[in-house]
Amino acid sequence: MSRFVQLHLLTSYPPANLNRDDTGRPKTALVGEALRLRISSQSLKRAWRTSETFQEALAGHIGTRTKRMGGEILALLRERGIAEKTAREWARAMAGQFGKIKSEKKTEHNEDLEIEQLAHFGPEEREAVIALAGVCAERGSGPSTEELDLLRKPARAADIVMFGRMLADAPAYNVEAAIQVAHAFTVHKAAVEDDYFSAVDDLNDGREDAGAGHIGERGYGAGVFYLYLCINRELLQENLGGDAELTGRALEALLHAVTKVAPTGMQNSFASRAYAAFALAEKGDQQPRSLAQAFLKPVRAREDWSLLDAAVGALDRRCENFDQVYGACATGRYRFNVETGEGSLQGLTDFVKGV
């Protein structure tokens, strides 16, 4: 099995605001002295792991990322008839194994049960927490120190082993990510534009002083985005406890998600859903490298050469030049191209899985 799989994707998004900054405008990056639109890796990974594609393919193997597990424990203990004060004390003890409790006094919104940082719970850990709450409720006494050993190496949580986990207070249970995801950025110069809009009040019809019921503006942008992923297949299978079948399912789910699932930002306003138009997969034991350098000079369309064609050409040239300078950077490659009808998603999946 080749250790590394690298994916290079090109996806054309129409006017969209898929990933916003703190002002509500699309995120950007300065690349090669030209402004580009950007989609953060965090936004992409969240969209993939919460998508129906991922959830259905990996049912039972998805983690839960939350601060609020303590509230779930409290609800379970209440249902079993445990008094409020006692239930809160037990719930705090269990939730506190996954991070520092935010506050021990503010109970109005269950802040005394929330941990300060989001923790990614594997299915094994969530089951252990719920089971312990049930045991404590049945016997009428709180958890022992030994029973509070709830952290696990979550070998069943495909999303955790793919994208990693950090627990600052329990580093022994950190999980090194088997998949690295770059920020996607446009291969060409791009600008954030403003959409000025007004909304009509339906009950204003016929009134002489009728005007807009609401006016506003929102930022948007459009472009062809380059996305790079690096998959350590050996680490992925190791993180999954050596389960080759689950590793294959995880890779297939990932490929379907990265090629077909878009971030959900403002989708109701822009319907900016898109499938990848081009994908190049490389595998081998060679040291991975991105092809982002292909776009330091923004690509441009010509009369007979679209932005997508220009981007594919730039990727091919950069790939060939790396091979020329460093020697073969991969032992095998597979691609699909929607513009030319070359290849297929199934072919890409089989290649990556090693079928």
Short mmCIF file of C-alpha atoms in Angstrom, two decimals:
data_model
loop_
_atom_site.label_atom_id
_atom_site.label_comp_id
_atom_site.label_asym_id
_atom_site.label_seq_id
_atom_site.Cartn_x
_atom_site.Cartn_y
_atom_site.Cartn_z
CA MET A 1 0.00 0.00 0.00
CA SER A 2 1.35 3.43 -0.96
CA ARG A 3 1.73 5.59 2.12
CA PHE A 4 0.53 8.92 0.73
CA VAL A 5 -2.37 9.95 -1.49
CA GLN A 6 -2.48 13.56 -2.67
CA LEU A 7 -5.61 15.12 -4.14
CA HIS A 8 -5.68 18.25 -6.32
CA LEU A 9 -9.19 19.55 -7.04
CA LEU A 10 -10.59 22.39 -9.14
CA THR A 11 -14.14 23.50 -8.42
CA SER A 12 -15.97 26.39 -10.08
CA TYR A 13 -18.38 28.21 -7.77
CA PRO A 14 -20.89 30.78 -9.11
CA PRO A 15 -21.60 33.93 -7.05
CA ALA A 16 -21.43 32.78 -3.43
CA ASN A 17 -20.53 33.61 0.15
CA LEU A 18 -19.56 30.14 1.32
CA ASN A 19 -17.20 31.12 4.11
CA ARG A 20 -17.51 34.51 5.81
CA ASP A 21 -15.04 36.60 7.79
CA ASP A 22 -15.89 38.58 10.94
CA THR A 23 -17.57 41.29 8.85
CA GLY A 24 -19.78 38.86 6.94
CA ARG A 25 -17.84 39.14 3.68
CA PRO A 26 -16.23 36.22 1.83
CA LYS A 27 -12.78 35.29 3.13
CA THR A 28 -9.80 36.27 0.98
CA ALA A 29 -6.06 35.67 0.72
CA LEU A 30 -3.21 37.46 -1.01
CA VAL A 31 -1.47 34.89 -3.24
CA GLY A 32 1.26 35.91 -5.66
CA GLU A 33 0.46 39.58 -4.99
CA ALA A 34 -3.09 39.08 -6.25
CA LEU A 35 -6.23 39.02 -4.13
CA ARG A 36 -8.05 35.66 -4.19
CA LEU A 37 -11.23 34.35 -2.66
CA ARG A 38 -10.60 31.72 0.01
CA ILE A 39 -12.48 28.91 1.77
CA SER A 40 -10.90 27.80 5.03
CA SER A 41 -10.02 24.18 5.67
CA GLN A 42 -12.12 24.30 8.86
CA SER A 43 -15.19 25.27 6.86
CA LEU A 44 -14.57 22.52 4.31
CA LYS A 45 -14.00 19.78 6.89
CA ARG A 46 -17.13 20.68 8.83
CA ALA A 47 -19.21 20.65 5.64
CA TRP A 48 -17.85 17.22 4.68
CA ARG A 49 -18.18 15.46 8.02
CA THR A 50 -21.70 16.74 8.69
CA SER A 51 -22.96 16.03 5.15
CA GLU A 52 -25.51 13.33 4.42
CA THR A 53 -22.92 11.72 2.16
CA PHE A 54 -20.52 11.26 5.07
CA GLN A 55 -23.13 10.46 7.71
CA GLU A 56 -24.78 7.72 5.66
CA ALA A 57 -21.55 6.09 4.48
CA LEU A 58 -20.02 6.05 7.98
CA ALA A 59 -23.04 5.61 10.25
CA GLY A 60 -21.84 4.56 13.69
CA HIS A 61 -18.35 5.84 12.97
CA ILE A 62 -18.84 9.60 13.37
CA GLY A 63 -17.80 11.58 16.43
CA THR A 64 -19.68 14.35 18.25
CA ARG A 65 -17.99 17.74 18.63
CA THR A 66 -19.50 19.61 21.55
CA LYS A 67 -19.05 21.54 24.81
CA ARG A 68 -22.41 20.38 26.08
CA MET A 69 -22.07 16.70 26.89
CA GLY A 70 -22.66 17.58 30.55
CA GLY A 71 -26.17 18.78 29.71
CA GLU A 72 -26.93 15.47 28.03
CA ILE A 73 -25.72 13.58 31.10
CA LEU A 74 -27.83 15.80 33.36
CA ALA A 75 -30.97 15.13 31.31
CA LEU A 76 -30.38 11.38 31.51
CA LEU A 77 -29.88 11.48 35.29
CA ARG A 78 -33.01 13.58 35.75
CA GLU A 79 -35.02 11.06 33.76
CA ARG A 80 -33.76 8.34 36.12
CA GLY A 81 -35.05 10.31 39.13
CA ILE A 82 -31.76 11.70 40.47
CA ALA A 83 -32.14 14.94 42.43
CA GLU A 84 -31.07 18.11 40.63
CA LYS A 85 -28.11 19.02 42.85
CA THR A 86 -26.72 15.49 42.86
CA ALA A 87 -27.27 15.06 39.12
CA ARG A 88 -25.36 18.26 38.39
CA GLU A 89 -22.46 17.18 40.58
CA TRP A 90 -22.16 13.81 38.81
CA ALA A 91 -22.59 15.37 35.36
CA ARG A 92 -19.82 17.90 36.10
CA ALA A 93 -17.47 15.13 37.18
CA MET A 94 -18.05 13.16 33.96
CA ALA A 95 -17.94 16.11 31.55
CA GLY A 96 -14.83 17.45 33.28
CA GLN A 97 -12.82 14.47 32.04
CA PHE A 98 -12.91 16.00 28.54
CA GLY A 99 -11.95 19.57 29.45
CA LYS A 100 -12.03 22.27 32.09
CA ILE A 101 -15.54 23.19 33.23
CA LYS A 102 -16.46 26.75 32.24
CA SER A 103 -18.13 27.68 35.56
CA GLU A 104 -19.21 25.81 38.66
CA LYS A 105 -21.79 28.38 39.76
CA LYS A 106 -23.79 29.56 36.73
CA THR A 107 -26.55 26.96 36.41
CA GLU A 108 -29.20 28.97 34.51
CA HIS A 109 -27.96 27.95 31.06
CA ASN A 110 -26.03 24.90 32.28
CA GLU A 111 -22.73 26.79 32.12
CA ASP A 112 -21.67 24.78 35.16
CA LEU A 113 -21.79 21.69 32.92
CA GLU A 114 -20.09 23.08 29.81
CA ILE A 115 -16.40 22.62 29.11
CA GLU A 116 -14.40 25.61 27.91
CA GLN A 117 -13.29 24.16 24.58
CA LEU A 118 -15.12 22.02 22.04
CA ALA A 119 -14.18 18.38 22.52
CA HIS A 120 -14.56 15.71 19.86
CA PHE A 121 -16.16 12.65 21.47
CA GLY A 122 -15.72 9.30 19.73
CA PRO A 123 -18.65 6.84 19.70
CA GLU A 124 -16.79 4.71 22.28
CA GLU A 125 -16.47 7.69 24.63
CA ARG A 126 -20.07 8.81 24.27
CA GLU A 127 -21.28 5.27 24.92
CA ALA A 128 -19.01 5.03 27.99
CA VAL A 129 -20.36 8.32 29.38
CA ILE A 130 -24.00 7.32 28.90
CA ALA A 131 -23.37 3.84 30.35
CA LEU A 132 -21.69 5.32 33.45
CA ALA A 133 -24.57 7.76 33.98
CA GLY A 134 -26.96 4.81 33.85
CA VAL A 135 -24.91 2.80 36.35
CA CYS A 136 -24.71 5.73 38.77
CA ALA A 137 -28.46 6.35 38.53
CA GLU A 138 -29.27 2.68 39.13
CA ARG A 139 -27.12 2.30 42.24
CA GLY A 140 -27.75 5.82 43.57
CA SER A 141 -24.12 6.81 44.04
CA GLY A 142 -21.66 8.92 42.07
CA PRO A 143 -18.81 7.77 39.83
CA SER A 144 -15.57 6.51 41.33
CA THR A 145 -12.14 7.76 40.26
CA GLU A 146 -11.61 4.57 38.26
CA GLU A 147 -14.98 4.88 36.56
CA LEU A 148 -14.17 8.43 35.47
CA ASP A 149 -11.46 7.07 33.19
CA LEU A 150 -13.72 7.79 30.19
CA LEU A 151 -11.23 8.89 27.55
CA ARG A 152 -10.44 6.44 24.79
CA LYS A 153 -8.40 6.34 21.61
CA PRO A 154 -11.50 6.63 19.37
CA ALA A 155 -10.66 4.05 16.72
CA ARG A 156 -14.27 3.92 15.52
CA ALA A 157 -14.63 7.64 14.81
CA ALA A 158 -13.58 8.06 11.17
CA ASP A 159 -13.85 11.85 11.24
CA ILE A 160 -11.62 12.14 14.32
CA VAL A 161 -8.90 9.88 12.94
CA MET A 162 -9.07 11.72 9.61
CA PHE A 163 -8.90 15.28 10.90
CA GLY A 164 -7.34 14.80 14.35
CA ARG A 165 -8.16 15.79 17.90
CA MET A 166 -6.36 17.81 20.56
CA LEU A 167 -7.19 17.60 24.27
CA ALA A 168 -4.93 20.08 26.05
CA ASP A 169 -5.54 18.53 29.48
CA ALA A 170 -5.12 14.93 28.30
CA PRO A 171 -2.48 14.85 25.53
CA ALA A 172 -2.18 11.06 25.73
CA TYR A 173 -5.58 10.90 24.02
CA ASN A 174 -4.75 13.32 21.23
CA VAL A 175 -5.17 11.90 17.73
CA GLU A 176 -2.80 12.88 14.94
CA ALA A 177 -4.72 13.80 11.78
CA ALA A 178 -4.26 11.33 8.93
CA ILE A 179 -5.59 13.86 6.42
CA GLN A 180 -4.27 17.38 5.92
CA VAL A 181 -6.54 19.88 4.18
CA ALA A 182 -5.31 23.16 2.72
CA HIS A 183 -7.36 26.32 2.40
CA ALA A 184 -8.96 26.50 -1.04
CA PHE A 185 -8.28 29.66 -3.06
CA THR A 186 -9.14 30.95 -6.50
CA VAL A 187 -6.62 30.29 -9.26
CA HIS A 188 -7.21 33.77 -10.68
CA LYS A 189 -7.62 37.30 -9.40
CA ALA A 190 -10.96 37.72 -7.65
CA ALA A 191 -12.84 40.54 -6.04
CA VAL A 192 -15.43 40.66 -3.30
CA GLU A 193 -18.44 42.45 -4.73
CA ASP A 194 -21.44 43.94 -2.93
CA ASP A 195 -24.99 42.91 -3.61
CA TYR A 196 -27.29 45.80 -2.72
CA PHE A 197 -30.85 44.57 -2.23
CA SER A 198 -34.23 45.75 -1.06
CA ALA A 199 -37.24 43.82 0.23
CA VAL A 200 -40.83 44.84 -0.33
CA ASP A 201 -43.41 44.87 2.46
CA ASP A 202 -46.43 43.02 1.01
CA LEU A 203 -48.86 45.20 2.97
CA ASN A 204 -47.47 48.39 1.44
CA ASP A 205 -49.27 47.83 -1.88
CA GLY A 206 -51.33 50.85 -2.87
CA ARG A 207 -49.91 53.21 -0.28
CA GLU A 208 -48.64 56.55 -1.58
CA ASP A 209 -45.75 56.61 0.90
CA ALA A 210 -44.78 53.01 0.24
CA GLY A 211 -41.07 52.33 0.01
CA ALA A 212 -38.77 49.45 0.60
CA GLY A 213 -39.56 47.44 3.70
CA HIS A 214 -35.89 46.67 4.13
CA ILE A 215 -32.62 47.46 2.41
CA GLY A 216 -29.22 45.89 2.87
CA GLU A 217 -26.11 44.54 1.22
CA ARG A 218 -24.02 41.41 1.36
CA GLY A 219 -20.69 40.46 -0.12
CA TYR A 220 -20.17 37.71 -2.64
CA GLY A 221 -17.60 36.39 -5.09
CA ALA A 222 -17.18 33.76 -7.79
CA GLY A 223 -14.29 31.75 -9.15
CA VAL A 224 -12.43 28.52 -9.81
CA PHE A 225 -10.92 27.23 -6.56
CA TYR A 226 -7.87 25.01 -6.13
CA LEU A 227 -7.96 22.60 -3.17
CA TYR A 228 -5.16 20.32 -1.97
CA LEU A 229 -5.41 17.37 0.41
CA CYS A 230 -2.72 15.00 1.64
CA ILE A 231 -3.82 11.61 2.98
CA ASN A 232 -1.51 9.38 5.01
CA ARG A 233 -3.18 6.03 4.31
CA GLU A 234 -0.92 4.11 6.71
CA LEU A 235 -1.73 6.46 9.59
CA LEU A 236 -5.44 6.42 8.70
CA GLN A 237 -5.58 2.62 8.93
CA GLU A 238 -3.45 2.64 12.08
CA ASN A 239 -5.76 5.22 13.69
CA LEU A 240 -8.72 3.00 12.80
CA GLY A 241 -7.23 0.09 14.71
CA GLY A 242 -5.93 -1.64 11.59
CA ASP A 243 -9.44 -2.07 10.16
CA ALA A 244 -8.81 -2.21 6.38
CA GLU A 245 -12.52 -2.42 5.50
CA LEU A 246 -13.39 0.68 7.53
CA THR A 247 -10.36 2.49 6.07
CA GLY A 248 -11.69 1.84 2.57
CA ARG A 249 -15.16 3.06 3.53
CA ALA A 250 -13.69 6.20 5.07
CA LEU A 251 -11.67 6.98 1.95
CA GLU A 252 -14.67 6.46 -0.30
CA ALA A 253 -16.86 8.69 1.89
CA LEU A 254 -14.16 11.36 1.86
CA LEU A 255 -13.83 11.32 -1.93
CA HIS A 256 -17.58 11.64 -2.44
CA ALA A 257 -17.71 14.50 0.06
CA VAL A 258 -14.73 16.51 -1.25
CA THR A 259 -15.92 16.29 -4.85
CA LYS A 260 -19.64 16.90 -4.27
CA VAL A 261 -20.24 18.74 -0.99
CA ALA A 262 -19.97 22.54 -0.73
CA PRO A 263 -19.86 24.60 2.49
CA THR A 264 -23.34 25.62 3.58
CA GLY A 265 -22.71 29.37 3.95
CA MET A 266 -25.61 31.39 2.46
CA GLN A 267 -26.72 28.51 0.26
CA ASN A 268 -30.36 29.61 0.52
CA SER A 269 -29.40 33.02 -0.87
CA PHE A 270 -27.02 31.89 -3.62
CA ALA A 271 -27.67 28.16 -4.31
CA SER A 272 -23.94 27.95 -5.00
CA ARG A 273 -23.66 24.17 -5.03
CA ALA A 274 -20.98 22.71 -7.25
CA TYR A 275 -19.21 19.45 -8.04
CA ALA A 276 -15.46 19.35 -8.64
CA ALA A 277 -14.72 19.87 -12.34
CA PHE A 278 -11.23 18.37 -12.21
CA ALA A 279 -9.41 16.01 -9.88
CA LEU A 280 -5.87 14.67 -9.90
CA ALA A 281 -4.90 11.93 -7.43
CA GLU A 282 -1.28 10.91 -6.86
CA LYS A 283 -0.04 8.07 -4.68
CA GLY A 284 3.34 6.85 -3.56
CA ASP A 285 5.84 6.94 -0.71
CA GLN A 286 7.51 10.15 -1.91
CA GLN A 287 7.45 13.26 0.26
CA PRO A 288 4.15 15.08 -0.50
CA ARG A 289 4.07 18.53 -2.10
CA SER A 290 1.27 20.87 -3.05
CA LEU A 291 0.83 22.22 -6.58
CA ALA A 292 -0.33 25.60 -5.30
CA GLN A 293 2.76 27.21 -6.91
CA ALA A 294 1.05 26.66 -10.25
CA PHE A 295 -1.17 29.63 -9.40
CA LEU A 296 1.30 32.18 -8.04
CA LYS A 297 0.71 33.84 -11.38
CA PRO A 298 -3.08 34.14 -11.72
CA VAL A 299 -4.40 32.19 -14.69
CA ARG A 300 -6.40 33.96 -17.38
CA ALA A 301 -8.97 32.79 -19.89
CA ARG A 302 -8.51 33.14 -23.63
CA GLU A 303 -10.98 32.95 -26.47
CA ASP A 304 -10.45 29.19 -26.83
CA TRP A 305 -9.18 28.56 -23.30
CA SER A 306 -11.48 28.84 -20.27
CA LEU A 307 -10.29 29.58 -16.74
CA LEU A 308 -10.73 25.89 -15.95
CA ASP A 309 -8.70 24.85 -19.01
CA ALA A 310 -5.98 27.31 -18.03
CA ALA A 311 -5.94 25.99 -14.45
CA VAL A 312 -5.65 22.36 -15.60
CA GLY A 313 -2.82 23.36 -17.93
CA ALA A 314 -1.00 25.15 -15.12
CA LEU A 315 -1.33 22.12 -12.84
CA ASP A 316 -0.04 19.77 -15.53
CA ARG A 317 2.99 21.97 -16.22
CA ARG A 318 3.85 22.31 -12.54
CA CYS A 319 3.47 18.56 -11.99
CA GLU A 320 5.72 17.76 -14.97
CA ASN A 321 8.32 20.31 -13.87
CA PHE A 322 8.45 18.91 -10.33
CA ASP A 323 9.03 15.43 -11.80
CA GLN A 324 11.75 16.84 -14.06
CA VAL A 325 13.61 18.55 -11.21
CA TYR A 326 13.08 16.11 -8.32
CA GLY A 327 12.42 12.84 -10.11
CA ALA A 328 9.04 11.10 -10.10
CA CYS A 329 6.96 12.64 -7.30
CA ALA A 330 4.40 9.82 -7.44
CA THR A 331 4.31 6.16 -8.44
CA GLY A 332 0.81 6.43 -9.89
CA ARG A 333 -1.71 9.06 -10.95
CA TYR A 334 -5.39 9.18 -11.87
CA ARG A 335 -7.53 12.08 -13.00
CA PHE A 336 -10.99 13.02 -14.09
CA ASN A 337 -11.99 16.10 -16.06
CA VAL A 338 -15.63 17.05 -16.49
CA GLU A 339 -14.78 19.40 -19.40
CA THR A 340 -13.33 16.59 -21.50
CA GLY A 341 -15.30 13.66 -20.08
CA GLU A 342 -12.06 11.99 -18.99
CA GLY A 343 -12.12 9.53 -16.07
CA SER A 344 -14.80 9.09 -13.40
CA LEU A 345 -15.43 9.47 -9.69
CA GLN A 346 -15.62 5.69 -9.38
CA GLY A 347 -12.26 5.36 -11.09
CA LEU A 348 -10.78 7.94 -8.73
CA THR A 349 -12.24 6.10 -5.73
CA ASP A 350 -10.86 2.74 -6.86
CA PHE A 351 -7.43 4.28 -7.44
CA VAL A 352 -7.28 5.91 -4.00
CA LYS A 353 -8.55 2.82 -2.20
CA GLY A 354 -6.08 0.67 -4.10
CA VAL A 355 -8.74 -1.51 -5.74
#
